[in-house]
PDB file of C-alpha atoms and ligand atoms in Angstrom:
ATOM      1  CA  ALA A   1      -0.211   0.332   0.551  1.00  0.00           C
ATOM      2  CA  LYS A   2       2.566   2.019   1.087  1.00  0.00           C
ATOM      3  CA  SER A   3       4.486   1.754  -3.253  1.00  0.00           C
ATOM      4  CA  ALA A   4       1.613   2.728  -4.688  1.00  0.00           C
ATOM      5  CA  GLY A   5       0.935   5.617  -2.292  1.00  0.00           C
ATOM      6  CA  ARG A   6       2.113   8.734  -4.454  1.00  0.00           C
ATOM      7  CA  ASN A   7       0.216   7.869  -7.178  1.00  0.00           C
ATOM      8  CA  THR A   8      -2.573   7.247  -4.737  1.00  0.00           C
ATOM      9  CA  PHE A   9      -2.565  10.819  -3.401  1.00  0.00           C
ATOM     10  CA  CYS A  10      -2.458  12.214  -6.926  1.00  0.00           C
ATOM     11  CA  PHE A  11      -5.551   9.296  -8.285  1.00  0.00           C
ATOM     12  CA  TYR A  12      -6.787  11.008  -5.159  1.00  0.00           C
ATOM     13  CA  ASN A  13      -6.631  14.520  -5.666  1.00  0.00           C
ATOM     14  CA  HIS A  14      -8.041  13.857  -9.487  1.00  0.00           C
ATOM     15  CA  SER A  15     -11.286  12.626  -7.524  1.00  0.00           C
ATOM     16  CA  MET A  16     -11.368  15.255  -5.275  1.00  0.00           C
ATOM     17  CA  SER A  17     -11.356  17.276  -7.612  1.00  0.00           C
ATOM     18  CA  ASN A  18     -14.119  15.500  -9.983  1.00  0.00           C
ATOM     19  CA  GLN A  19     -15.825  15.589  -7.105  1.00  0.00           C
ATOM     20  CA  ALA A  20     -15.971  19.101  -6.263  1.00  0.00           C
ATOM     21  CA  ARG A  21     -16.595  19.985  -9.939  1.00  0.00           C
ATOM     22  CA  ASP A  22     -19.818  16.830 -10.450  1.00  0.00           C
ATOM     23  CA  ARG A  23     -21.036  19.119  -6.938  1.00  0.00           C
ATOM     24  CA  LEU A  24     -21.280  21.947  -8.484  1.00  0.00           C
ATOM     25  CA  ALA A  25     -22.697  21.005 -12.377  1.00  0.00           C
ATOM     26  CA  LEU A  26     -25.054  18.583 -10.020  1.00  0.00           C
ATOM     27  CA  GLU A  27     -26.117  22.541  -7.944  1.00  0.00           C
ATOM     28  CA  GLN A  28     -26.266  24.649 -11.160  1.00  0.00           C
ATOM     29  CA  ALA A  29     -28.622  21.515 -12.484  1.00  0.00           C
ATOM     30  CA  LEU A  30     -30.747  21.734 -10.079  1.00  0.00           C
ATOM     31  CA  ARG A  31     -30.996  25.511  -9.631  1.00  0.00           C
ATOM     32  CA  GLU A  32     -32.199  25.532 -12.741  1.00  0.00           C
ATOM     33  CA  ALA A  33     -35.169  23.141 -12.368  1.00  0.00           C
ATOM     34  CA  LEU A  34     -36.420  25.031  -9.723  1.00  0.00           C
ATOM     35  CA  ALA A  35     -36.319  28.190 -11.232  1.00  0.00           C
ATOM     36  CA  GLY A  36     -37.810  26.485 -14.761  1.00  0.00           C
ATOM     37  CA  ASP A  37     -39.235  23.221 -14.497  1.00  0.00           C
ATOM     38  CA  GLY A  38     -37.413  21.204 -13.823  1.00  0.00           C
ATOM     39  CA  LEU A  39     -39.850  19.431 -10.824  1.00  0.00           C
ATOM     40  CA  SER A  40     -42.188  17.333 -10.492  1.00  0.00           C
ATOM     41  CA  LEU A  41     -44.333  15.329  -6.840  1.00  0.00           C
ATOM     42  CA  HIS A  42     -45.826  12.579  -7.195  1.00  0.00           C
ATOM     43  CA  PHE A  43     -48.183  11.505  -3.871  1.00  0.00           C
ATOM     44  CA  GLN A  44     -48.012   8.176  -2.199  1.00  0.00           C
ATOM     45  CA  PRO A  45     -51.039   6.903  -0.674  1.00  0.00           C
ATOM     46  CA  LYS A  46     -51.567   6.247   2.871  1.00  0.00           C
ATOM     47  CA  VAL A  47     -54.628   3.112   3.970  1.00  0.00           C
ATOM     48  CA  THR A  48     -55.799   2.886   6.959  1.00  0.00           C
ATOM     49  CA  LEU A  49     -55.344  -0.677   7.767  1.00  0.00           C
ATOM     50  CA  ALA A  50     -59.078  -1.609   9.604  1.00  0.00           C
ATOM     51  CA  THR A  51     -60.700  -1.022   6.059  1.00  0.00           C
ATOM     52  CA  GLN A  52     -57.540  -0.721   3.624  1.00  0.00           C
ATOM     53  CA  ALA A  53     -59.165   2.338   2.334  1.00  0.00           C
ATOM     54  CA  ILE A  54     -56.824   5.119   1.729  1.00  0.00           C
ATOM     55  CA  CYS A  55     -56.745   7.694   4.928  1.00  0.00           C
ATOM     56  CA  GLY A  56     -54.575  10.553   2.841  1.00  0.00           C
ATOM     57  CA  ALA A  57     -50.998  10.802   1.091  1.00  0.00           C
ATOM     58  CA  GLU A  58     -47.666  11.945   1.808  1.00  0.00           C
ATOM     59  CA  VAL A  59     -46.065  14.483  -1.199  1.00  0.00           C
ATOM     60  CA  LEU A  60     -42.234  13.609  -2.570  1.00  0.00           C
ATOM     61  CA  VAL A  61     -40.353  15.809  -4.107  1.00  0.00           C
ATOM     62  CA  ARG A  62     -39.284  14.249  -7.545  1.00  0.00           C
ATOM     63  CA  TRP A  63     -36.150  15.378  -9.661  1.00  0.00           C
ATOM     64  CA  SER A  64     -34.834  14.559 -13.060  1.00  0.00           C
ATOM     65  CA  HIS A  65     -31.531  15.057 -14.465  1.00  0.00           C
ATOM     66  CA  PRO A  66     -31.944  15.719 -18.237  1.00  0.00           C
ATOM     67  CA  VAL A  67     -28.441  13.553 -18.482  1.00  0.00           C
ATOM     68  CA  LEU A  68     -28.912  11.377 -15.547  1.00  0.00           C
ATOM     69  CA  GLY A  69     -32.438  11.045 -15.344  1.00  0.00           C
ATOM     70  CA  PRO A  70     -33.679  10.403 -12.022  1.00  0.00           C
ATOM     71  CA  ILE A  71     -31.611  11.378  -8.982  1.00  0.00           C
ATOM     72  CA  SER A  72     -32.900  10.654  -5.591  1.00  0.00           C
ATOM     73  CA  PRO A  73     -34.215  13.002  -2.788  1.00  0.00           C
ATOM     74  CA  ALA A  74     -32.443  11.581  -0.618  1.00  0.00           C
ATOM     75  CA  ILE A  75     -29.476  12.794  -2.255  1.00  0.00           C
ATOM     76  CA  PHE A  76     -30.849  16.561  -3.935  1.00  0.00           C
ATOM     77  CA  ILE A  77     -32.420  17.309  -0.537  1.00  0.00           C
ATOM     78  CA  PRO A  78     -28.667  16.837   1.768  1.00  0.00           C
ATOM     79  CA  LEU A  79     -27.873  19.731  -1.591  1.00  0.00           C
ATOM     80  CA  ALA A  80     -30.180  22.040  -1.552  1.00  0.00           C
ATOM     81  CA  GLU A  81     -29.458  21.788   2.360  1.00  0.00           C
ATOM     82  CA  ARG A  82     -26.102  22.650   1.170  1.00  0.00           C
ATOM     83  CA  SER A  83     -25.666  24.939  -1.313  1.00  0.00           C
ATOM     84  CA  GLY A  84     -29.418  27.440  -0.024  1.00  0.00           C
ATOM     85  CA  LEU A  85     -31.483  26.061  -1.788  1.00  0.00           C
ATOM     86  CA  MET A  86     -33.443  24.177   0.089  1.00  0.00           C
ATOM     87  CA  VAL A  87     -35.919  26.891   1.106  1.00  0.00           C
ATOM     88  CA  GLU A  88     -36.794  27.967  -2.400  1.00  0.00           C
ATOM     89  CA  LEU A  89     -37.819  24.342  -3.080  1.00  0.00           C
ATOM     90  CA  GLY A  90     -39.610  23.493   0.119  1.00  0.00           C
ATOM     91  CA  ALA A  91     -41.687  27.081  -1.576  1.00  0.00           C
ATOM     92  CA  TRP A  92     -41.604  25.562  -4.411  1.00  0.00           C
ATOM     93  CA  VAL A  93     -43.841  21.763  -2.773  1.00  0.00           C
ATOM     94  CA  VAL A  94     -45.039  23.420  -1.083  1.00  0.00           C
ATOM     95  CA  ASN A  95     -47.115  26.085  -3.562  1.00  0.00           C
ATOM     96  CA  GLU A  96     -47.087  23.239  -6.255  1.00  0.00           C
ATOM     97  CA  ALA A  97     -48.515  19.982  -3.965  1.00  0.00           C
ATOM     98  CA  CYS A  98     -51.236  23.552  -2.692  1.00  0.00           C
ATOM     99  CA  ARG A  99     -52.346  23.890  -6.087  1.00  0.00           C
ATOM    100  CA  GLN A 100     -52.141  20.344  -7.133  1.00  0.00           C
ATOM    101  CA  VAL A 101     -54.423  19.310  -4.561  1.00  0.00           C
ATOM    102  CA  SER A 102     -57.267  21.949  -5.289  1.00  0.00           C
ATOM    103  CA  GLU A 103     -57.678  20.568  -8.679  1.00  0.00           C
ATOM    104  CA  LEU A 104     -57.387  16.545  -7.243  1.00  0.00           C
ATOM    105  CA  LEU A 105     -60.139  18.525  -5.011  1.00  0.00           C
ATOM    106  CA  GLN A 106     -62.087  20.296  -8.328  1.00  0.00           C
ATOM    107  CA  ALA A 107     -62.401  16.862  -9.572  1.00  0.00           C
ATOM    108  CA  GLY A 108     -64.741  16.024  -7.025  1.00  0.00           C
ATOM    109  CA  ILE A 109     -62.676  14.026  -5.629  1.00  0.00           C
ATOM    110  CA  THR A 110     -61.768  13.873  -1.847  1.00  0.00           C
ATOM    111  CA  LEU A 111     -58.884  13.170   0.244  1.00  0.00           C
ATOM    112  CA  PRO A 112     -59.157  13.204   3.828  1.00  0.00           C
ATOM    113  CA  SER A 113     -54.991  14.569   4.468  1.00  0.00           C
ATOM    114  CA  VAL A 114     -52.355  15.766   2.699  1.00  0.00           C
ATOM    115  CA  ALA A 115     -48.910  15.231   4.468  1.00  0.00           C
ATOM    116  CA  ILE A 116     -45.750  17.258   3.529  1.00  0.00           C
ATOM    117  CA  ASN A 117     -42.080  16.708   4.426  1.00  0.00           C
ATOM    118  CA  LEU A 118     -40.254  20.418   5.740  1.00  0.00           C
ATOM    119  CA  SER A 119     -36.641  20.484   6.153  1.00  0.00           C
ATOM    120  CA  VAL A 120     -35.332  22.163   9.278  1.00  0.00           C
ATOM    121  CA  GLN A 121     -34.118  24.819   6.524  1.00  0.00           C
ATOM    122  CA  GLU A 122     -37.421  25.840   6.219  1.00  0.00           C
ATOM    123  CA  LEU A 123     -38.944  26.057   9.859  1.00  0.00           C
ATOM    124  CA  GLU A 124     -35.759  27.941  10.724  1.00  0.00           C
ATOM    125  CA  ARG A 125     -37.675  30.416   7.641  1.00  0.00           C
ATOM    126  CA  LEU A 126     -38.545  33.534   9.532  1.00  0.00           C
ATOM    127  CA  GLY A 127     -42.531  33.540   9.200  1.00  0.00           C
ATOM    128  CA  VAL A 128     -42.672  29.516   7.710  1.00  0.00           C
ATOM    129  CA  ALA A 129     -46.361  29.004   9.922  1.00  0.00           C
ATOM    130  CA  GLU A 130     -48.149  33.132   8.050  1.00  0.00           C
ATOM    131  CA  PHE A 131     -46.177  31.117   4.507  1.00  0.00           C
ATOM    132  CA  LEU A 132     -47.564  27.781   4.560  1.00  0.00           C
ATOM    133  CA  ALA A 133     -51.055  29.250   5.484  1.00  0.00           C
ATOM    134  CA  ASP A 134     -51.067  32.281   3.709  1.00  0.00           C
ATOM    135  CA  THR A 135     -50.228  29.709   0.779  1.00  0.00           C
ATOM    136  CA  LEU A 136     -52.875  27.220   1.729  1.00  0.00           C
ATOM    137  CA  GLU A 137     -54.956  30.360   1.769  1.00  0.00           C
ATOM    138  CA  ARG A 138     -54.848  30.753  -1.964  1.00  0.00           C
ATOM    139  CA  TYR A 139     -56.450  27.500  -2.710  1.00  0.00           C
ATOM    140  CA  GLY A 140     -58.609  27.962  -0.909  1.00  0.00           C
ATOM    141  CA  LEU A 141     -58.021  24.788   1.596  1.00  0.00           C
ATOM    142  CA  GLN A 142     -58.416  23.970   4.889  1.00  0.00           C
ATOM    143  CA  PRO A 143     -54.802  23.470   7.184  1.00  0.00           C
ATOM    144  CA  SER A 144     -57.412  20.511   8.903  1.00  0.00           C
ATOM    145  CA  MET A 145     -56.517  19.094   5.331  1.00  0.00           C
ATOM    146  CA  PHE A 146     -52.769  19.413   5.428  1.00  0.00           C
ATOM    147  CA  GLU A 147     -49.831  17.749   7.685  1.00  0.00           C
ATOM    148  CA  PHE A 148     -46.492  18.576   8.131  1.00  0.00           C
ATOM    149  CA  GLU A 149     -43.393  15.752   8.633  1.00  0.00           C
ATOM    150  CA  VAL A 150     -40.284  16.620  10.855  1.00  0.00           C
ATOM    151  CA  THR A 151     -37.708  15.023  11.413  1.00  0.00           C
ATOM    152  CA  GLU A 152     -35.571  14.764  14.991  1.00  0.00           C
ATOM    153  CA  THR A 153     -32.479  15.214  13.328  1.00  0.00           C
ATOM    154  CA  SER A 154     -34.585  18.774  12.399  1.00  0.00           C
ATOM    155  CA  LEU A 155     -35.047  19.460  15.777  1.00  0.00           C
ATOM    156  CA  ILE A 156     -30.802  18.947  16.659  1.00  0.00           C
ATOM    157  CA  HIS A 157     -30.239  22.433  15.789  1.00  0.00           C
ATOM    158  CA  ARG A 158     -32.371  25.708  17.201  1.00  0.00           C
ATOM    159  CA  GLU A 159     -34.808  24.114  19.370  1.00  0.00           C
ATOM    160  CA  LYS A 160     -36.375  26.650  20.711  1.00  0.00           C
ATOM    161  CA  VAL A 161     -37.142  28.128  17.326  1.00  0.00           C
ATOM    162  CA  VAL A 162     -38.411  24.716  15.594  1.00  0.00           C
ATOM    163  CA  ILE A 163     -40.424  23.833  19.194  1.00  0.00           C
ATOM    164  CA  ASP A 164     -43.029  27.747  18.189  1.00  0.00           C
ATOM    165  CA  VAL A 165     -42.884  27.728  15.088  1.00  0.00           C
ATOM    166  CA  LEU A 166     -44.088  24.218  15.667  1.00  0.00           C
ATOM    167  CA  GLN A 167     -46.713  25.226  17.666  1.00  0.00           C
ATOM    168  CA  ARG A 168     -48.263  28.259  15.540  1.00  0.00           C
ATOM    169  CA  LEU A 169     -48.972  25.510  12.623  1.00  0.00           C
ATOM    170  CA  ARG A 170     -50.823  23.297  15.521  1.00  0.00           C
ATOM    171  CA  GLU A 171     -53.124  26.370  16.268  1.00  0.00           C
ATOM    172  CA  GLN A 172     -53.620  27.496  12.789  1.00  0.00           C
ATOM    173  CA  GLY A 173     -55.092  23.324  12.426  1.00  0.00           C
ATOM    174  CA  PHE A 174     -52.523  21.724  10.984  1.00  0.00           C
ATOM    175  CA  GLY A 175     -50.847  18.248  11.771  1.00  0.00           C
ATOM    176  CA  VAL A 176     -47.646  17.705  13.115  1.00  0.00           C
ATOM    177  CA  ALA A 177     -45.119  14.740  12.644  1.00  0.00           C
ATOM    178  CA  LEU A 178     -42.475  13.219  13.881  1.00  0.00           C
ATOM    179  CA  ASP A 179     -40.986  11.561  10.912  1.00  0.00           C
ATOM    180  CA  ASP A 180     -38.436   7.978  11.078  1.00  0.00           C
ATOM    181  CA  PHE A 181     -40.239   7.873  14.637  1.00  0.00           C
ATOM    182  CA  GLY A 182     -36.519   6.271  16.927  1.00  0.00           C
ATOM    183  CA  THR A 183     -33.762   6.189  14.640  1.00  0.00           C
ATOM    184  CA  GLY A 184     -32.513  10.049  15.979  1.00  0.00           C
ATOM    185  CA  TYR A 185     -31.072  11.125  19.968  1.00  0.00           C
ATOM    186  CA  SER A 186     -33.932  11.718  21.428  1.00  0.00           C
ATOM    187  CA  SER A 187     -36.809  10.508  20.089  1.00  0.00           C
ATOM    188  CA  LEU A 188     -39.022  10.490  24.047  1.00  0.00           C
ATOM    189  CA  SER A 189     -37.538  13.278  25.541  1.00  0.00           C
ATOM    190  CA  TYR A 190     -39.142  15.771  21.963  1.00  0.00           C
ATOM    191  CA  LEU A 191     -41.869  13.188  22.721  1.00  0.00           C
ATOM    192  CA  ARG A 192     -43.283  15.274  25.034  1.00  0.00           C
ATOM    193  CA  LYS A 193     -41.024  18.766  23.512  1.00  0.00           C
ATOM    194  CA  LEU A 194     -43.988  19.350  20.897  1.00  0.00           C
ATOM    195  CA  PRO A 195     -47.449  19.468  19.851  1.00  0.00           C
ATOM    196  CA  LEU A 196     -47.583  16.027  17.747  1.00  0.00           C
ATOM    197  CA  SER A 197     -50.427  14.888  15.648  1.00  0.00           C
ATOM    198  CA  THR A 198     -48.533  12.176  14.927  1.00  0.00           C
ATOM    199  CA  LEU A 199     -46.051  10.011  14.950  1.00  0.00           C
ATOM    200  CA  LYS A 200     -44.226   7.593  11.996  1.00  0.00           C
ATOM    201  CA  ILE A 201     -41.823   4.358  11.961  1.00  0.00           C
ATOM    202  CA  ASP A 202     -39.514   4.527  10.392  1.00  0.00           C
ATOM    203  CA  ARG A 203     -39.075   1.982   7.699  1.00  0.00           C
ATOM    204  CA  SER A 204     -35.177   0.769   9.133  1.00  0.00           C
ATOM    205  CA  PHE A 205     -37.665  -0.314  12.313  1.00  0.00           C
ATOM    206  CA  VAL A 206     -40.686  -2.657  10.208  1.00  0.00           C
ATOM    207  CA  VAL A 207     -38.322  -3.665   7.868  1.00  0.00           C
ATOM    208  CA  ASP A 208     -35.988  -6.091  11.345  1.00  0.00           C
ATOM    209  CA  MET A 209     -39.785  -6.359  12.986  1.00  0.00           C
ATOM    210  CA  THR A 210     -40.224 -10.066  10.537  1.00  0.00           C
ATOM    211  CA  GLU A 211     -36.352 -11.422  11.651  1.00  0.00           C
ATOM    212  CA  ASP A 212     -35.932 -10.212  14.318  1.00  0.00           C
ATOM    213  CA  GLU A 213     -38.196  -9.669  17.922  1.00  0.00           C
ATOM    214  CA  VAL A 214     -36.326  -6.959  19.276  1.00  0.00           C
ATOM    215  CA  SER A 215     -37.725  -5.283  16.322  1.00  0.00           C
ATOM    216  CA  ALA A 216     -40.583  -7.131  16.492  1.00  0.00           C
ATOM    217  CA  SER A 217     -41.026  -5.378  20.251  1.00  0.00           C
ATOM    218  CA  ILE A 218     -39.766  -1.938  19.608  1.00  0.00           C
ATOM    219  CA  VAL A 219     -42.554  -1.301  17.268  1.00  0.00           C
ATOM    220  CA  GLN A 220     -44.750  -3.632  19.010  1.00  0.00           C
ATOM    221  CA  THR A 221     -44.265  -0.676  22.455  1.00  0.00           C
ATOM    222  CA  ILE A 222     -44.155   2.469  19.701  1.00  0.00           C
ATOM    223  CA  ILE A 223     -48.159   1.911  19.102  1.00  0.00           C
ATOM    224  CA  SER A 224     -48.583   1.548  22.639  1.00  0.00           C
ATOM    225  CA  LEU A 225     -47.072   4.196  22.727  1.00  0.00           C
ATOM    226  CA  ALA A 226     -48.198   6.174  19.961  1.00  0.00           C
ATOM    227  CA  GLU A 227     -52.591   4.555  21.549  1.00  0.00           C
ATOM    228  CA  ASN A 228     -51.360   5.732  25.347  1.00  0.00           C
ATOM    229  CA  LEU A 229     -49.923   9.429  23.812  1.00  0.00           C
ATOM    230  CA  ASN A 230     -53.340  10.252  21.286  1.00  0.00           C
ATOM    231  CA  LEU A 231     -51.768  10.256  18.626  1.00  0.00           C
ATOM    232  CA  HIS A 232     -52.242   9.077  15.276  1.00  0.00           C
ATOM    233  CA  LEU A 233     -49.124   6.611  13.497  1.00  0.00           C
ATOM    234  CA  VAL A 234     -48.682   5.326  10.781  1.00  0.00           C
ATOM    235  CA  ALA A 235     -45.612   2.442  10.492  1.00  0.00           C
ATOM    236  CA  GLU A 236     -44.203   3.311   6.923  1.00  0.00           C
ATOM    237  CA  GLY A 237     -41.895   0.717   4.174  1.00  0.00           C
ATOM    238  CA  VAL A 238     -44.315  -2.128   4.689  1.00  0.00           C
ATOM    239  CA  GLU A 239     -43.539  -3.868   1.075  1.00  0.00           C
ATOM    240  CA  THR A 240     -45.241  -7.980   2.516  1.00  0.00           C
ATOM    241  CA  ILE A 241     -48.350  -9.144   3.845  1.00  0.00           C
ATOM    242  CA  GLU A 242     -46.021 -10.110   6.208  1.00  0.00           C
ATOM    243  CA  GLN A 243     -45.369  -6.896   7.984  1.00  0.00           C
ATOM    244  CA  ARG A 244     -48.930  -5.810   7.312  1.00  0.00           C
ATOM    245  CA  ASP A 245     -50.121  -8.762   9.175  1.00  0.00           C
ATOM    246  CA  ARG A 246     -48.148  -8.440  12.156  1.00  0.00           C
ATOM    247  CA  LEU A 247     -48.704  -4.860  12.512  1.00  0.00           C
ATOM    248  CA  MET A 248     -52.469  -5.282  12.051  1.00  0.00           C
ATOM    249  CA  GLU A 249     -51.839  -7.999  14.730  1.00  0.00           C
ATOM    250  CA  MET A 250     -50.248  -5.124  16.939  1.00  0.00           C
ATOM    251  CA  GLY A 251     -52.581  -2.083  16.758  1.00  0.00           C
ATOM    252  CA  CYS A 252     -50.689  -0.296  14.300  1.00  0.00           C
ATOM    253  CA  ASP A 253     -54.509   1.919  12.078  1.00  0.00           C
ATOM    254  CA  THR A 254     -51.630   3.078   9.096  1.00  0.00           C
ATOM    255  CA  VAL A 255     -49.532   1.879   7.155  1.00  0.00           C
ATOM    256  CA  GLN A 256     -47.857   3.318   3.607  1.00  0.00           C
ATOM    257  CA  GLY A 257     -45.475   1.282   1.812  1.00  0.00           C
ATOM    258  CA  TYR A 258     -45.354  -0.157  -1.851  1.00  0.00           C
ATOM    259  CA  LEU A 259     -46.750  -3.441  -0.727  1.00  0.00           C
ATOM    260  CA  TYR A 260     -50.067  -0.763  -1.148  1.00  0.00           C
ATOM    261  CA  TYR A 261     -48.659   2.296  -3.663  1.00  0.00           C
ATOM    262  CA  ARG A 262     -46.141   3.373  -4.620  1.00  0.00           C
ATOM    263  CA  PRO A 263     -46.338   6.891  -4.993  1.00  0.00           C
ATOM    264  CA  MET A 264     -47.251   8.184  -8.746  1.00  0.00           C
ATOM    265  CA  ASP A 265     -48.164  11.696 -10.602  1.00  0.00           C
ATOM    266  CA  LEU A 266     -51.753  13.882 -10.262  1.00  0.00           C
ATOM    267  CA  GLN A 267     -53.361  11.925 -12.460  1.00  0.00           C
ATOM    268  CA  GLU A 268     -53.005   7.907 -11.798  1.00  0.00           C
ATOM    269  CA  LEU A 269     -53.817   9.510  -8.044  1.00  0.00           C
ATOM    270  CA  ILE A 270     -56.560  10.663  -9.799  1.00  0.00           C
ATOM    271  CA  CYS A 271     -57.667   7.969 -10.957  1.00  0.00           C
ATOM    272  CA  LEU A 272     -56.879   5.521  -8.263  1.00  0.00           C
ATOM    273  CA  LEU A 273     -59.484   7.549  -5.971  1.00  0.00           C
ATOM    274  CA  SER A 274     -62.364   7.886  -8.110  1.00  0.00           C
ATOM    275  CA  SER A 275     -62.422   4.182  -8.557  1.00  0.00           C
ATOM    276  CA  SER A 276     -62.184   3.838  -4.700  1.00  0.00           C
ATOM    277  CA  ASN A 277     -64.322   6.405  -4.019  1.00  0.00           C
ATOM    278  CA  ALA A 278     -66.441   4.452  -6.782  1.00  0.00           C
ATOM    279  CA  SER A 279     -66.694   0.856  -5.780  1.00  0.00           C
TER     280      SER A 279
HETATM  281  P1  C2E B  26     -39.267  10.344   4.291  1.00  0.00           P
HETATM  282  O1  C2E B  26     -40.129  11.207   4.094  1.00  0.00           O
HETATM  283  O2  C2E B  26     -39.144   9.108   4.923  1.00  0.00           O
HETATM  284  O3  C2E B  26     -40.259   9.167   2.494  1.00  0.00           O
HETATM  285  C1  C2E B  26     -40.335   8.210   2.969  1.00  0.00           C
HETATM  286  C2  C2E B  26     -39.707   7.597   1.101  1.00  0.00           C
HETATM  287  O4  C2E B  26     -39.753   6.078   0.925  1.00  0.00           O
HETATM  288  C3  C2E B  26     -40.229   7.541   0.090  1.00  0.00           C
HETATM  289  O5  C2E B  26     -38.490   8.028  -0.777  1.00  0.00           O
HETATM  290  C4  C2E B  26     -40.754   6.851  -0.696  1.00  0.00           C
HETATM  291  O6  C2E B  26     -41.109   6.961  -1.395  1.00  0.00           O
HETATM  292  C5  C2E B  26     -39.566   5.116   0.037  1.00  0.00           C
HETATM  293  N1  C2E B  26     -40.767   4.229   0.223  1.00  0.00           N
HETATM  294  C6  C2E B  26     -42.505   4.416   0.785  1.00  0.00           C
HETATM  295  N2  C2E B  26     -42.645   3.710   0.725  1.00  0.00           N
HETATM  296  C7  C2E B  26     -41.483   2.545   0.539  1.00  0.00           C
HETATM  297  C8  C2E B  26     -41.194   0.969   0.876  1.00  0.00           C
HETATM  298  O7  C2E B  26     -42.776   0.583   0.426  1.00  0.00           O
HETATM  299  N3  C2E B  26     -40.037   0.243   0.295  1.00  0.00           N
HETATM  300  C9  C2E B  26     -39.237   1.515   0.332  1.00  0.00           C
HETATM  301  N4  C2E B  26     -37.738   1.153   0.708  1.00  0.00           N
HETATM  302  N5  C2E B  26     -39.887   2.766   0.364  1.00  0.00           N
HETATM  303  C10 C2E B  26     -40.626   3.228   0.140  1.00  0.00           C
HETATM  304  P2  C2E B  26     -37.806   9.284  -1.547  1.00  0.00           P
HETATM  305  O8  C2E B  26     -39.523   9.409  -2.211  1.00  0.00           O
HETATM  306  O9  C2E B  26     -37.200   8.619  -2.308  1.00  0.00           O
HETATM  307  O10 C2E B  26     -37.147   9.972  -0.907  1.00  0.00           O
HETATM  308  C11 C2E B  26     -36.555  10.594   0.099  1.00  0.00           C
HETATM  309  C12 C2E B  26     -36.234  11.216   1.113  1.00  0.00           C
HETATM  310  O11 C2E B  26     -36.431  13.166   0.026  1.00  0.00           O
HETATM  311  C13 C2E B  26     -37.280  11.334   2.454  1.00  0.00           C
HETATM  312  O12 C2E B  26     -38.551  10.863   3.200  1.00  0.00           O
HETATM  313  C14 C2E B  26     -37.839  13.120   3.000  1.00  0.00           C
HETATM  314  O13 C2E B  26     -36.967  13.164   4.066  1.00  0.00           O
HETATM  315  C15 C2E B  26     -36.787  13.861   1.310  1.00  0.00           C
HETATM  316  N6  C2E B  26     -37.861  14.193   1.037  1.00  0.00           N
HETATM  317  C16 C2E B  26     -39.213  14.007  -0.209  1.00  0.00           C
HETATM  318  N7  C2E B  26     -39.521  14.818  -1.219  1.00  0.00           N
HETATM  319  C17 C2E B  26     -39.305  16.256   0.106  1.00  0.00           C
HETATM  320  C18 C2E B  26     -39.529  17.539   0.390  1.00  0.00           C
HETATM  321  O14 C2E B  26     -40.922  17.649  -0.487  1.00  0.00           O
HETATM  322  N8  C2E B  26     -39.694  18.406   0.804  1.00  0.00           N
HETATM  323  C19 C2E B  26     -38.188  17.948   1.224  1.00  0.00           C
HETATM  324  N9  C2E B  26     -37.690  18.586   2.896  1.00  0.00           N
HETATM  325  N10 C2E B  26     -38.023  15.986   2.465  1.00  0.00           N
HETATM  326  C20 C2E B  26     -38.565  15.754   1.248  1.00  0.00           C
HETATM  327 CA1   CA B  27     -41.737  11.952   5.011  1.00  0.00          CA
HETATM  328 CA1   CA B  28     -40.339   8.750   7.316  1.00  0.00          CA
HETATM  329 CA1   CA B  29     -36.878   8.058   5.720  1.00  0.00          CA
END
């Protein structure tokens, strides 16, 4: 390894500058997507287990790069955060989600609830609660129909500011969900501090629960906790019938995952909801 040192060093430098250049190019492309019409939205339905009815949908942003094709939000959301684009991107999501939801309602279709992810930078934006309320009002939408999903990692910095904002949102009639529950450092203490309406069990526990009894106990405990605290509970990433059946036995009421529906565009959602409204 030592003898390869010099070459490795050169290669390393070379690849680092490539990486930096790629990142810059990707950032530039994202900027253009945001300025043009390069972003789109998908909706992933949530299902009430007892009735198998669709009880809501989560809004997920999509970006297809002109050359590279679809890029995962797990890549471009952090990129937007690092490059100061997140507030603008988040505002685009909220506005576009409201526009599409109002289109859906105008088509005479009902959807009980819509969930939108908010990142920390959006939560820290000055006047975010007013921005959200104003945007909904512009589209004639009721706050009670909307829920905002936040992760606990977004709460680590400036905790007080974020808690105040969430409080404001709840007072305005919005729901607030704690996303990826159980994966952070202080999940339990946040249950006391945050004005929550919903807990979302992270997919990693759902994946492991049919293989491993510790994960199963964790899921069972979170379900009981939500029940006792009077919170809605959503299990995310449900892919198998076995997971679904186990969740149902454990008293979970709502699930989201590929077993039922993949994220889809508005037209597909409208088709799905009009056929399920009719049946
Ligand atoms: P998330 O909020 O935890 O969203 C759930 C992710 O799990 C989505 O990935 C969804 O497509 C995926 N998923 C749903 N069901 C299943 C399943 O059964 N199996 C598997 N393997 N995956 C499933 P996606 O759309 O790639 O989004 C990744 C993350 O990017 C989201 O995680 C969220 O943190 C972030 N994100 C997406 N859209 C937005 C947005 O509009 N704003 C913000 N701030 N973040 C967003
Ligand atoms: Ca989410
Ligand atoms: Ca999640
Ligand atoms: Ca996640």
